[in-house]
PDB file of C-alpha atoms in Angstrom:
ATOM      1  CA  MET C   1      61.282 -71.596   3.898  1.00 56.00           C
ATOM      2  CA  ALA C   2      59.303 -72.773   0.875  1.00 59.00           C
ATOM      3  CA  SER C   3      58.926 -76.248   2.385  1.00 58.00           C
ATOM      4  CA  SER C   4      57.374 -74.850   5.580  1.00 60.00           C
ATOM      5  CA  ASN C   5      54.918 -72.823   3.468  1.00 59.00           C
ATOM      6  CA  ILE C   6      53.902 -75.972   1.587  1.00 59.00           C
ATOM      7  CA  PHE C   7      53.450 -77.816   4.888  1.00 55.00           C
ATOM      8  CA  PHE C   8      51.292 -74.970   6.215  1.00 56.00           C
ATOM      9  CA  ILE C   9      49.109 -74.945   3.075  1.00 57.00           C
ATOM     10  CA  ILE C  10      48.618 -78.726   3.218  1.00 54.00           C
ATOM     11  CA  ALA C  11      47.652 -78.522   6.902  1.00 50.00           C
ATOM     12  CA  ILE C  12      45.094 -75.766   6.230  1.00 54.00           C
ATOM     13  CA  VAL C  13      43.545 -77.666   3.304  1.00 50.00           C
ATOM     14  CA  ALA C  14      43.300 -80.859   5.381  1.00 49.00           C
ATOM     15  CA  PHE C  15      41.695 -78.991   8.279  1.00 50.00           C
ATOM     16  CA  PHE C  16      38.947 -77.436   6.146  1.00 51.00           C
ATOM     17  CA  ALA C  17      38.355 -80.319   3.711  1.00 47.00           C
ATOM     18  CA  VAL C  18      37.953 -83.181   6.184  1.00 47.00           C
ATOM     19  CA  PRO C  19      34.654 -82.168   7.899  1.00 50.00           C
ATOM     20  CA  SER C  20      32.839 -81.880   4.556  1.00 48.00           C
ATOM     21  CA  CYS C  21      34.077 -85.354   3.608  1.00 56.00           C
ATOM     22  CA  LEU C  22      32.490 -86.765   6.742  1.00 71.00           C
ATOM     23  CA  ALA C  23      28.969 -85.514   5.951  1.00 90.00           C
ATOM     24  CA  THR C  24      26.381 -88.203   5.240  1.00 95.00           C
ATOM     25  CA  GLU C  25      23.583 -88.050   2.684  1.00 97.00           C
ATOM     26  CA  PHE C  26      20.402 -89.768   3.876  1.00 98.00           C
ATOM     27  CA  THR C  27      17.732 -90.699   1.342  1.00 98.00           C
ATOM     28  CA  VAL C  28      14.561 -90.394   3.402  1.00 98.00           C
ATOM     29  CA  GLY C  29      12.686 -93.707   3.270  1.00 98.00           C
ATOM     30  CA  ASP C  30      15.594 -95.340   1.409  1.00 97.00           C
ATOM     31  CA  GLU C  31      14.282 -97.031  -1.786  1.00 97.00           C
ATOM     32  CA  LYS C  32      10.644 -96.285  -0.824  1.00 97.00           C
ATOM     33  CA  GLY C  33      11.368 -92.551  -0.834  1.00 98.00           C
ATOM     34  CA  TRP C  34       8.973 -89.906   0.459  1.00 98.00           C
ATOM     35  CA  SER C  35       5.660 -91.687   0.016  1.00 98.00           C
ATOM     36  CA  LEU C  36       2.369 -92.572   1.654  1.00 98.00           C
ATOM     37  CA  ASP C  37       1.936 -95.135   4.438  1.00 97.00           C
ATOM     38  CA  PHE C  38       5.593 -95.482   5.420  1.00 98.00           C
ATOM     39  CA  ASP C  39       6.894 -95.407   9.011  1.00 98.00           C
ATOM     40  CA  TYR C  40       9.479 -92.624   8.859  1.00 98.00           C
ATOM     41  CA  GLN C  41      10.071 -92.701  12.612  1.00 97.00           C
ATOM     42  CA  SER C  42      11.184 -96.320  12.362  1.00 97.00           C
ATOM     43  CA  TRP C  43      13.342 -95.392   9.375  1.00 98.00           C
ATOM     44  CA  ALA C  44      15.050 -92.640  11.419  1.00 98.00           C
ATOM     45  CA  ALA C  45      15.457 -94.793  14.551  1.00 97.00           C
ATOM     46  CA  GLY C  46      19.083 -95.720  15.144  1.00 95.00           C
ATOM     47  CA  LYS C  47      20.433 -93.161  12.656  1.00 97.00           C
ATOM     48  CA  GLU C  48      22.616 -90.293  13.822  1.00 96.00           C
ATOM     49  CA  PHE C  49      22.056 -87.024  12.005  1.00 97.00           C
ATOM     50  CA  HIS C  50      24.762 -84.359  12.307  1.00 97.00           C
ATOM     51  CA  VAL C  51      25.118 -80.743  11.226  1.00 96.00           C
ATOM     52  CA  GLY C  52      26.353 -80.858   7.619  1.00 96.00           C
ATOM     53  CA  ASP C  53      24.478 -84.050   6.746  1.00 97.00           C
ATOM     54  CA  LYS C  54      21.864 -83.928   3.993  1.00 98.00           C
ATOM     55  CA  LEU C  55      18.322 -85.278   3.807  1.00 98.00           C
ATOM     56  CA  VAL C  56      17.192 -86.216   0.294  1.00 98.00           C
ATOM     57  CA  PHE C  57      13.439 -86.447  -0.245  1.00 98.00           C
ATOM     58  CA  ASN C  58      12.633 -88.388  -3.439  1.00 98.00           C
ATOM     59  CA  TYR C  59       9.059 -88.474  -4.746  1.00 98.00           C
ATOM     60  CA  ARG C  60       7.048 -87.876  -7.898  1.00 97.00           C
ATOM     61  CA  ALA C  61       6.871 -84.095  -8.430  1.00 96.00           C
ATOM     62  CA  GLY C  62       3.329 -82.823  -8.097  1.00 96.00           C
ATOM     63  CA  ALA C  63       2.252 -85.769  -5.922  1.00 97.00           C
ATOM     64  CA  HIS C  64       3.844 -84.596  -2.670  1.00 98.00           C
ATOM     65  CA  ASN C  65       5.970 -81.856  -1.138  1.00 98.00           C
ATOM     66  CA  VAL C  66       8.241 -81.312   1.867  1.00 98.00           C
ATOM     67  CA  ILE C  67       7.726 -78.603   4.454  1.00 98.00           C
ATOM     68  CA  GLY C  68       9.960 -77.909   7.446  1.00 98.00           C
ATOM     69  CA  VAL C  69       7.662 -77.113  10.369  1.00 98.00           C
ATOM     70  CA  SER C  70       7.699 -76.455  14.118  1.00 97.00           C
ATOM     71  CA  GLY C  71       6.981 -79.152  16.694  1.00 97.00           C
ATOM     72  CA  ILE C  72       3.400 -77.950  17.184  1.00 97.00           C
ATOM     73  CA  GLU C  73       2.773 -77.782  13.431  1.00 98.00           C
ATOM     74  CA  PHE C  74       4.182 -81.311  13.185  1.00 98.00           C
ATOM     75  CA  GLN C  75       1.754 -82.593  15.836  1.00 97.00           C
ATOM     76  CA  GLN C  76      -1.148 -80.876  14.098  1.00 97.00           C
ATOM     77  CA  CYS C  77       0.042 -81.825  10.579  1.00 97.00           C
ATOM     78  CA  GLN C  78      -0.457 -78.226   9.499  1.00 96.00           C
ATOM     79  CA  ALA C  79       2.103 -75.764   8.183  1.00 96.00           C
ATOM     80  CA  SER C  80       1.818 -71.997   8.471  1.00 95.00           C
ATOM     81  CA  SER C  81       1.824 -69.910   5.323  1.00 93.00           C
ATOM     82  CA  ASN C  82       5.374 -68.628   5.930  1.00 95.00           C
ATOM     83  CA  ASN C  83       6.994 -72.106   5.811  1.00 97.00           C
ATOM     84  CA  THR C  84       9.131 -73.004   2.787  1.00 96.00           C
ATOM     85  CA  VAL C  85       7.448 -75.588   0.567  1.00 98.00           C
ATOM     86  CA  ARG C  86       9.796 -77.790  -1.437  1.00 98.00           C
ATOM     87  CA  SER C  87       8.200 -79.559  -4.384  1.00 98.00           C
ATOM     88  CA  THR C  88      10.862 -80.576  -6.925  1.00 98.00           C
ATOM     89  CA  GLY C  89      10.572 -84.321  -6.319  1.00 98.00           C
ATOM     90  CA  ASN C  90      14.261 -84.432  -5.403  1.00 98.00           C
ATOM     91  CA  ASP C  91      14.557 -82.029  -2.490  1.00 98.00           C
ATOM     92  CA  VAL C  92      17.863 -81.864  -0.645  1.00 98.00           C
ATOM     93  CA  ILE C  93      17.947 -80.282   2.795  1.00 98.00           C
ATOM     94  CA  THR C  94      21.320 -79.632   4.420  1.00 97.00           C
ATOM     95  CA  LEU C  95      21.088 -79.905   8.195  1.00 97.00           C
ATOM     96  CA  SER C  96      22.702 -76.620   9.216  1.00 96.00           C
ATOM     97  CA  THR C  97      21.944 -76.404  12.945  1.00 97.00           C
ATOM     98  CA  PRO C  98      21.707 -78.904  15.804  1.00 98.00           C
ATOM     99  CA  GLY C  99      18.366 -79.641  17.463  1.00 98.00           C
ATOM    100  CA  ARG C 100      14.978 -81.121  16.649  1.00 98.00           C
ATOM    101  CA  LYS C 101      13.753 -80.907  13.038  1.00 98.00           C
ATOM    102  CA  TRP C 102      10.264 -81.688  11.780  1.00 98.00           C
ATOM    103  CA  TYR C 103       9.125 -82.296   8.185  1.00 98.00           C
ATOM    104  CA  ILE C 104       5.678 -83.018   6.759  1.00 98.00           C
ATOM    105  CA  CYS C 105       3.971 -83.423   3.416  1.00 98.00           C
ATOM    106  CA  GLY C 106       1.606 -80.487   3.015  1.00 97.00           C
ATOM    107  CA  VAL C 107      -0.763 -82.200   0.565  1.00 98.00           C
ATOM    108  CA  PRO C 108      -4.129 -82.461   2.361  1.00 97.00           C
ATOM    109  CA  GLY C 109      -4.487 -85.781   4.177  1.00 97.00           C
ATOM    110  CA  HIS C 110      -0.955 -87.014   3.509  1.00 98.00           C
ATOM    111  CA  CYS C 111       0.508 -86.135   6.911  1.00 98.00           C
ATOM    112  CA  ALA C 112      -2.356 -86.883   9.315  1.00 97.00           C
ATOM    113  CA  ALA C 113      -4.027 -89.800   7.532  1.00 97.00           C
ATOM    114  CA  ARG C 114      -1.128 -91.322   5.595  1.00 97.00           C
ATOM    115  CA  ASN C 115       1.873 -90.785   7.938  1.00 96.00           C
ATOM    116  CA  MET C 116       4.008 -88.550   5.678  1.00 98.00           C
ATOM    117  CA  LYS C 117       5.946 -86.907   8.483  1.00 98.00           C
ATOM    118  CA  LEU C 118       9.453 -87.159   9.856  1.00 98.00           C
ATOM    119  CA  ASN C 119      11.068 -85.793  12.983  1.00 97.00           C
ATOM    120  CA  ILE C 120      14.754 -86.128  13.776  1.00 98.00           C
ATOM    121  CA  THR C 121      17.329 -84.795  16.201  1.00 98.00           C
ATOM    122  CA  VAL C 122      20.398 -83.235  14.622  1.00 98.00           C
ATOM    123  CA  LEU C 123      23.621 -83.489  16.616  1.00 97.00           C
ATOM    124  CA  ALA C 124      26.558 -81.082  16.450  1.00 94.00           C
ATOM    125  CA  GLN C 125      28.967 -81.504  13.534  1.00 84.00           C
ATOM    126  CA  VAL C 126      31.194 -84.569  13.639  1.00 65.00           C
ATOM    127  CA  GLY C 127      34.534 -83.624  15.164  1.00 64.00           C
ATOM    128  CA  SER C 128      33.248 -80.467  16.855  1.00 57.00           C
ATOM    129  CA  PRO C 129      33.912 -80.044  20.587  1.00 54.00           C
ATOM    130  CA  ALA C 130      30.246 -80.793  21.363  1.00 48.00           C
ATOM    131  CA  THR C 131      30.651 -84.349  20.055  1.00 43.00           C
ATOM    132  CA  ALA C 132      33.885 -85.053  21.905  1.00 41.00           C
ATOM    133  CA  PRO C 133      33.793 -88.362  23.788  1.00 44.00           C
ATOM    134  CA  GLY C 134      32.448 -87.796  27.279  1.00 42.00           C
ATOM    135  CA  SER C 135      30.638 -84.546  26.486  1.00 40.00           C
ATOM    136  CA  PRO C 136      26.975 -84.323  27.528  1.00 42.00           C
ATOM    137  CA  THR C 137      25.698 -84.285  23.916  1.00 40.00           C
ATOM    138  CA  SER C 138      27.890 -87.151  22.781  1.00 37.00           C
ATOM    139  CA  PRO C 139      25.805 -90.032  21.322  1.00 38.00           C
ATOM    140  CA  SER C 140      27.746 -92.493  23.446  1.00 33.00           C
ATOM    141  CA  ALA C 141      30.630 -91.561  25.692  1.00 30.00           C
ATOM    142  CA  ALA C 142      31.852 -95.169  25.599  1.00 29.00           C
ATOM    143  CA  THR C 143      32.032 -95.320  21.790  1.00 32.00           C
ATOM    144  CA  PRO C 144      35.244 -93.974  20.240  1.00 37.00           C
ATOM    145  CA  ASN C 145      34.666 -91.019  17.937  1.00 38.00           C
ATOM    146  CA  VAL C 146      35.647 -91.999  14.401  1.00 44.00           C
ATOM    147  CA  ALA C 147      36.199 -88.360  13.444  1.00 46.00           C
ATOM    148  CA  PHE C 148      38.955 -87.921  16.027  1.00 45.00           C
ATOM    149  CA  SER C 149      40.683 -91.065  14.789  1.00 49.00           C
ATOM    150  CA  PHE C 150      40.412 -89.766  11.231  1.00 56.00           C
ATOM    151  CA  TYR C 151      41.759 -86.325  12.186  1.00 59.00           C
ATOM    152  CA  GLY C 152      44.624 -88.012  14.036  1.00 56.00           C
ATOM    153  CA  TRP C 153      45.483 -89.998  10.914  1.00 57.00           C
ATOM    154  CA  ILE C 154      45.385 -86.816   8.805  1.00 66.00           C
ATOM    155  CA  ALA C 155      47.663 -85.039  11.287  1.00 62.00           C
ATOM    156  CA  VAL C 156      50.196 -87.879  11.139  1.00 58.00           C
ATOM    157  CA  MET C 157      50.154 -87.923   7.324  1.00 64.00           C
ATOM    158  CA  VAL C 158      50.557 -84.134   7.107  1.00 65.00           C
ATOM    159  CA  SER C 159      53.463 -84.343   9.554  1.00 65.00           C
ATOM    160  CA  PHE C 160      55.221 -86.975   7.446  1.00 60.00           C
ATOM    161  CA  ILE C 161      54.691 -84.942   4.298  1.00 70.00           C
ATOM    162  CA  GLY C 162      55.995 -81.849   6.085  1.00 64.00           C
ATOM    163  CA  LEU C 163      59.111 -83.719   7.240  1.00 61.00           C
ATOM    164  CA  ALA C 164      59.768 -84.935   3.711  1.00 62.00           C
ATOM    165  CA  PHE C 165      59.933 -81.323   2.494  1.00 64.00           C
ATOM    166  CA  VAL C 166      62.097 -80.014   5.349  1.00 61.00           C
TER     167      VAL C 166
END
């Protein structure tokens, strides 16, 4: 009886711990950081952003800021007064929902004249049913999903551990 309880606990821990291990931290602009005259759309091209991933905006505090805005505000390079302004110089944003996300620098002239703006599309969390191979929101139905392979490996390992205790 005790061995089946241990197996159950290990399975639960593996189920909840694995998705957080798969999250990716993206430093916006890589070594250039969040700065003037950088093509953030080219930087984002080819990257897949998923729920749970983090965007890290590095810049000199006081020189810039980061504001999450709507699509219209992004096009106009203007944030409304109720938007959250991040200004620590090392701002970390966890992508908590799927969909389009828009970020600008709110310092006058930095967004419109100096290209300090980023828009991305956030996909459902890795391993969630919405990213299953063949689903409409899957990045590529022909590409095997690494998360499912990883979960399969975890399931096999947990099974072997469970058998060892039985």
